[in-house]
Short mmCIF file of C-alpha atoms in Angstrom, two decimals:
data_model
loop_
_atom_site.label_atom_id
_atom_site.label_comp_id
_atom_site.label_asym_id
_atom_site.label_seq_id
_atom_site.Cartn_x
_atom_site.Cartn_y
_atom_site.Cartn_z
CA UNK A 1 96.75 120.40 55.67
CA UNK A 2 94.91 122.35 53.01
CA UNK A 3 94.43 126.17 52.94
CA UNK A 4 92.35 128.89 50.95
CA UNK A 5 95.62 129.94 48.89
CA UNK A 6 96.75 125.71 48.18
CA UNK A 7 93.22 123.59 48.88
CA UNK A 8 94.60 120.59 47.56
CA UNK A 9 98.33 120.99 48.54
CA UNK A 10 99.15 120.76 44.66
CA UNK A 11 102.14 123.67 44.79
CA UNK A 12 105.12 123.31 43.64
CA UNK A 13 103.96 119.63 42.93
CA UNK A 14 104.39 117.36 39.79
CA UNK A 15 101.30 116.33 39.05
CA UNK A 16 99.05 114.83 36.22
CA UNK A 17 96.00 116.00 33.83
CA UNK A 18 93.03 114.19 33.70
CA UNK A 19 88.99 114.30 33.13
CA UNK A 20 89.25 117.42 31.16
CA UNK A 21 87.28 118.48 27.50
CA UNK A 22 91.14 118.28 26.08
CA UNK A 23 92.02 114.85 24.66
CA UNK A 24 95.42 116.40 23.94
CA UNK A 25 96.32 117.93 27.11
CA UNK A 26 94.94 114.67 29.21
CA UNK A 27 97.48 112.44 30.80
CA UNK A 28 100.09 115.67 30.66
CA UNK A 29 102.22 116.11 33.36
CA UNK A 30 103.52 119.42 34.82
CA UNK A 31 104.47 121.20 37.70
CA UNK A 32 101.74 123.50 39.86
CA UNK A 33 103.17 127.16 40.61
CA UNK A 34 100.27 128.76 41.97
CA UNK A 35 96.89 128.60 43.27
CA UNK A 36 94.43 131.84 41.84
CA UNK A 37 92.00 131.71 44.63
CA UNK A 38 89.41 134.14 42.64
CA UNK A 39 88.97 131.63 39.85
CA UNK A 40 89.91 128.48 42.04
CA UNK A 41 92.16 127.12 39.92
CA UNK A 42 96.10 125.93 40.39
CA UNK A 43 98.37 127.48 37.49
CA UNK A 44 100.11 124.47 35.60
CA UNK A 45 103.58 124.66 33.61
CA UNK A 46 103.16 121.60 31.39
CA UNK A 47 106.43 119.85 31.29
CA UNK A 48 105.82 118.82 27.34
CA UNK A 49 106.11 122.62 26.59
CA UNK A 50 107.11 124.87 29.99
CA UNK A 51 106.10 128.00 27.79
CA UNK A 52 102.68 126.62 28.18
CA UNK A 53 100.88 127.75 31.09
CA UNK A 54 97.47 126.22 31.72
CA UNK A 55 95.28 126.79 34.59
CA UNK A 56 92.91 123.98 35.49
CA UNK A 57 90.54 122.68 38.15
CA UNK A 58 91.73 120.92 41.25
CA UNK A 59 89.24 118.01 40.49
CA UNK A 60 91.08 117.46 37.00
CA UNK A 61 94.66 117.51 38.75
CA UNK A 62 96.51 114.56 40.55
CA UNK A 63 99.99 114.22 42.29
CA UNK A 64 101.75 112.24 39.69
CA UNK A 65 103.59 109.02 40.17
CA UNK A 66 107.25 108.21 40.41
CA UNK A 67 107.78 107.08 37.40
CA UNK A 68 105.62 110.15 35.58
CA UNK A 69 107.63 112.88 38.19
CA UNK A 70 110.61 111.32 36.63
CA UNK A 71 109.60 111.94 32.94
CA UNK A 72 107.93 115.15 33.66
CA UNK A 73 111.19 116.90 35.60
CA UNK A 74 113.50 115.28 32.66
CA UNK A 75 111.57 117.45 30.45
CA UNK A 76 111.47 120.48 32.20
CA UNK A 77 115.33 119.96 32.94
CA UNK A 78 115.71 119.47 29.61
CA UNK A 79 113.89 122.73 28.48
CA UNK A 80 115.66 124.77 31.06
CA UNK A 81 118.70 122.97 29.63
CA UNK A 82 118.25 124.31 25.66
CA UNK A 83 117.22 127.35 26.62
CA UNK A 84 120.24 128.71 28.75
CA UNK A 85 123.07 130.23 26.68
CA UNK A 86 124.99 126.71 27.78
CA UNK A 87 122.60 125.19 26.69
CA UNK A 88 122.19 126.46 23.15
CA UNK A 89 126.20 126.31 22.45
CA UNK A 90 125.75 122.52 23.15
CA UNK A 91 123.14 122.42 21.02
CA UNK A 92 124.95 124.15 18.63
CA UNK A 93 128.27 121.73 18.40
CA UNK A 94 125.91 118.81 18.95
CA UNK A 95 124.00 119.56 15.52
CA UNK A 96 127.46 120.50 14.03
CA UNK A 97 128.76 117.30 15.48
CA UNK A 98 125.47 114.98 14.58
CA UNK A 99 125.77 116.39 11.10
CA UNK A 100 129.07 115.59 10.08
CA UNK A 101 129.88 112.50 11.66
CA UNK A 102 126.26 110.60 12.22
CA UNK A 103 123.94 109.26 10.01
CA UNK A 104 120.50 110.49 10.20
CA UNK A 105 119.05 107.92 12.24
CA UNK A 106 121.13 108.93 15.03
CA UNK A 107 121.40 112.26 14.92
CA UNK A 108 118.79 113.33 18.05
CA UNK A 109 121.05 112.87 21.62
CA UNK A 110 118.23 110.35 22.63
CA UNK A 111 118.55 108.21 19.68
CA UNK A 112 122.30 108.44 19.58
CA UNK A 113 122.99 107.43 23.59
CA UNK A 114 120.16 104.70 23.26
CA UNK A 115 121.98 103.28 20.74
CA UNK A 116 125.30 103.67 22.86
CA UNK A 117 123.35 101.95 25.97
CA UNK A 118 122.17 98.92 24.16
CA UNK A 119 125.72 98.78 22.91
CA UNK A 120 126.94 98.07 26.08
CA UNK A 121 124.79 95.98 27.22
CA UNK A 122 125.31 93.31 24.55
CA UNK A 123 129.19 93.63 25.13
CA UNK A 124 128.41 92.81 28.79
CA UNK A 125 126.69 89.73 28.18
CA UNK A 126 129.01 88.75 25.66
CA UNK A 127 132.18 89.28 26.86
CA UNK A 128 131.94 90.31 30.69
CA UNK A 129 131.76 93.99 32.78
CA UNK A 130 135.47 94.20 32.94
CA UNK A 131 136.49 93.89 29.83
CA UNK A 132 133.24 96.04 28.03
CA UNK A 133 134.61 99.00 31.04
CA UNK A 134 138.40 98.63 29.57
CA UNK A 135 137.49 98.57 25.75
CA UNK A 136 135.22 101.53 26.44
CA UNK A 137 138.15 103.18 29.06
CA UNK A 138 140.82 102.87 25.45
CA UNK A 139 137.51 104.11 22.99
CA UNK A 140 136.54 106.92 25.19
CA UNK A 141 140.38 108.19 25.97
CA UNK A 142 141.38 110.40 22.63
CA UNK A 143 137.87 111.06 22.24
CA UNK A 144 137.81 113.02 25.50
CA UNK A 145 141.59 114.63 24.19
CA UNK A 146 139.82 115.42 20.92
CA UNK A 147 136.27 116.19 21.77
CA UNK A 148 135.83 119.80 21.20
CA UNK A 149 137.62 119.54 18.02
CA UNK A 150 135.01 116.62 16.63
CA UNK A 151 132.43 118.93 18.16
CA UNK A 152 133.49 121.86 15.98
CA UNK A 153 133.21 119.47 12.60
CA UNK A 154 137.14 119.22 12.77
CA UNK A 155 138.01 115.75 10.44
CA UNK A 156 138.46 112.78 12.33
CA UNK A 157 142.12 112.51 10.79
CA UNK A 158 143.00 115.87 11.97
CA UNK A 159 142.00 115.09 15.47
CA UNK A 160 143.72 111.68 15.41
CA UNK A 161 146.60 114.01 14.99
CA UNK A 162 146.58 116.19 17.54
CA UNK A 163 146.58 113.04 20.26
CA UNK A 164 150.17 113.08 21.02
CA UNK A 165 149.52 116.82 21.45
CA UNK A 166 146.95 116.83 23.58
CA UNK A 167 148.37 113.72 25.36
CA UNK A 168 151.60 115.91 26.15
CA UNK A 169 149.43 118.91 27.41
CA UNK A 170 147.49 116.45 29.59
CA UNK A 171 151.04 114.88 31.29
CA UNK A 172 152.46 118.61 31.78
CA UNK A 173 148.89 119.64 33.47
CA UNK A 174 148.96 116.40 35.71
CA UNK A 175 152.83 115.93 36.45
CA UNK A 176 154.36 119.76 35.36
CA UNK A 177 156.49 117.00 33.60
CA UNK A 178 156.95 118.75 29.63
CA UNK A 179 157.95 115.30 27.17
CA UNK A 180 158.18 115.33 23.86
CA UNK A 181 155.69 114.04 21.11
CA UNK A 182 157.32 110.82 20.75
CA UNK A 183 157.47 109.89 24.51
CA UNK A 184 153.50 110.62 24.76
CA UNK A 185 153.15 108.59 21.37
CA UNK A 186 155.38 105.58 22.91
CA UNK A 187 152.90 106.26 26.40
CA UNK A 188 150.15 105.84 24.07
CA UNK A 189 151.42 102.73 22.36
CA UNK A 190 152.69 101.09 25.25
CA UNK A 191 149.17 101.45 27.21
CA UNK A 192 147.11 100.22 24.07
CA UNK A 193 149.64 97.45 23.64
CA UNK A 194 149.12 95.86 27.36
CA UNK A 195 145.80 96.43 27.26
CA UNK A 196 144.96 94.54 23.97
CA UNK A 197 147.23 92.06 25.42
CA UNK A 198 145.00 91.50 28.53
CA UNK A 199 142.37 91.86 26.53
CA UNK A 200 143.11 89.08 23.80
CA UNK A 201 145.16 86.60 26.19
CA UNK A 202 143.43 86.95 29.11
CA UNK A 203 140.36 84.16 28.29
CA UNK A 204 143.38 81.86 27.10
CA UNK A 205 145.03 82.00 30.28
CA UNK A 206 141.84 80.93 32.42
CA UNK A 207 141.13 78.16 30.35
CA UNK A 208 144.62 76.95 30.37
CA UNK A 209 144.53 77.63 34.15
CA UNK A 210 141.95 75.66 34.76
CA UNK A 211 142.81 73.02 33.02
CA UNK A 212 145.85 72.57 35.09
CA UNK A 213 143.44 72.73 38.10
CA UNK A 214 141.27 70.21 36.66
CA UNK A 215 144.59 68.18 36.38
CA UNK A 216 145.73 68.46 39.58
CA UNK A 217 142.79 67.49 40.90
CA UNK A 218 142.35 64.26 38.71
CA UNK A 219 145.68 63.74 40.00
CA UNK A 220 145.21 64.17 43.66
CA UNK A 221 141.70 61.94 43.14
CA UNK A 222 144.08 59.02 41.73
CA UNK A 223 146.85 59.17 44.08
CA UNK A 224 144.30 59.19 46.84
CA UNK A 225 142.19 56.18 45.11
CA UNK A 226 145.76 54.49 45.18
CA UNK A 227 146.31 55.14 48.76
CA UNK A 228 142.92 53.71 49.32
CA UNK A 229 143.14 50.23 47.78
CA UNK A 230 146.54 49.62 49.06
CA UNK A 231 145.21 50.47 52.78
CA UNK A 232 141.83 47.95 51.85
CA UNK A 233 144.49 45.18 50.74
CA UNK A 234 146.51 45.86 53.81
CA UNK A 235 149.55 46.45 51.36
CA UNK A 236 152.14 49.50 51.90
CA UNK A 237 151.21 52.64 50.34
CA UNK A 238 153.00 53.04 47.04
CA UNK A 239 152.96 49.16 46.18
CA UNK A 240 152.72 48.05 42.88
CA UNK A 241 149.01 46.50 41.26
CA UNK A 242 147.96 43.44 42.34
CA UNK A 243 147.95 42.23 38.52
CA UNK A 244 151.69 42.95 38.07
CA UNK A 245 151.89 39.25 40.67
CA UNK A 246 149.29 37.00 39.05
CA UNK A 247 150.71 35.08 35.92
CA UNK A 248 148.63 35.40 32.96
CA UNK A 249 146.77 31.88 32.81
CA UNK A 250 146.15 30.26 29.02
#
């Protein structure tokens, strides 16, 4: 239901630009924060640039799609994002980060986890979703330990080690157990170790398995073949061929 101070319902909507003079500002999305009743026109905060407050026409204004509301609130969370003091210290380790370690291709965060995404993907279709989730479970482990340090440009063979440091830090937090360094470097070994193992052998194994399920069967088929011609020639199960009683005639 429309009113004098919202006549199209538009506040506090996501909605899209369109039909105006502006070839650059058509087809922008944005979010509607007021209605000024004395000009009759909705206040827009463009989601491209939420410093940019436009005010437009309800006739050049429509309620956006799902698909465009998704885009246009990933931007403004985004900008709210890089501009809180949070915000700007991640932005801050990310450059320092991005600039020591990637190459320039990959150093914006949307470039870099796209990359990451179509990663995965491949492994999955390659190699399975178990396997891609336990490789990336064993990748992803010391860089979690480690991940402030690579974050503050630390070299990589620095923060390799400080593992068995950070893995003894991590079993006292957990357990309130304290080991030493070498126990949390055997923990360490032992885990990679299986998990390669499974890893590696495990395709092996399910061939081999079913090949001695393909045997048994084959096996099961013959002795039941067996069981069936000596029942159709009325001879005891178990009895040997018919050929072994015919002499061989020249």
């Amino acid at each position: 239901m429309s009113n004098n101070s919202d006549p199209q319902n538009l506040v506090k909507e996501i909605v899209k630009v369109v039909n105006t003079s502006r070839d650059d500002v058509n087809g922008s999305t944005g979010v509607v924060v007021n209605y000024n009743t004395g000009r009759g026109r909705y206040s827009v905060v463009l989601s491209r640039n939420p410093r940019d407050v436009m005010s437009f026409k309800p006739e050049n204004l429509q309620k956006a799609n799902f698909i465009e509301g998704i885009q246009a609130k990933y931007l403004l969370s985004k900008y709210q994002l890089i501009q809180s003091p949070q915000g700007m210290e991640m932005r801050r380790q990310w450059t320092q980060f991005s600039n020591t370690y990637l190459p320039s291709q990959l150093r914006s965060p949307e470039a870099f986890f796209g990359s990451i995404g179509l990663v995965f993907l491949l492994m999955v279709y390659f190699f399975g979703f178990l396997k891609v989730v336990l490789f990336v479970s064993l990748f992803t482990m010391p860089l979690l330990l480690v991940g402030p340090e690579l974050m503050q440009g630390t070299p990589v063979i620095n923060c390799v080690k400080l593992i068995p440091s950070k893995i003894v830090m991590a079993i006292r937090d957990a357990t309130g157990y304290n080991v030493s360094h070498r126990v949390a470097t055997s923990i360490i070994l032992v885990i990679y170790t299986l998990s390669l193992r499974s890893l590696i052998l495990s395709p092996q194994r399910s061939k081999m398995s079913s090949r001695r399920e393909e045997s048994s069967m084959d096996q099961a088929e013959k002795f039941y073949k067996m069981g069936w011609d000596d029942a159709m020639n009325s001879m005891n199960y178990g009895s040997p061929p018919s050929f072994f009683f015919h002499e061989k005639k020249f």
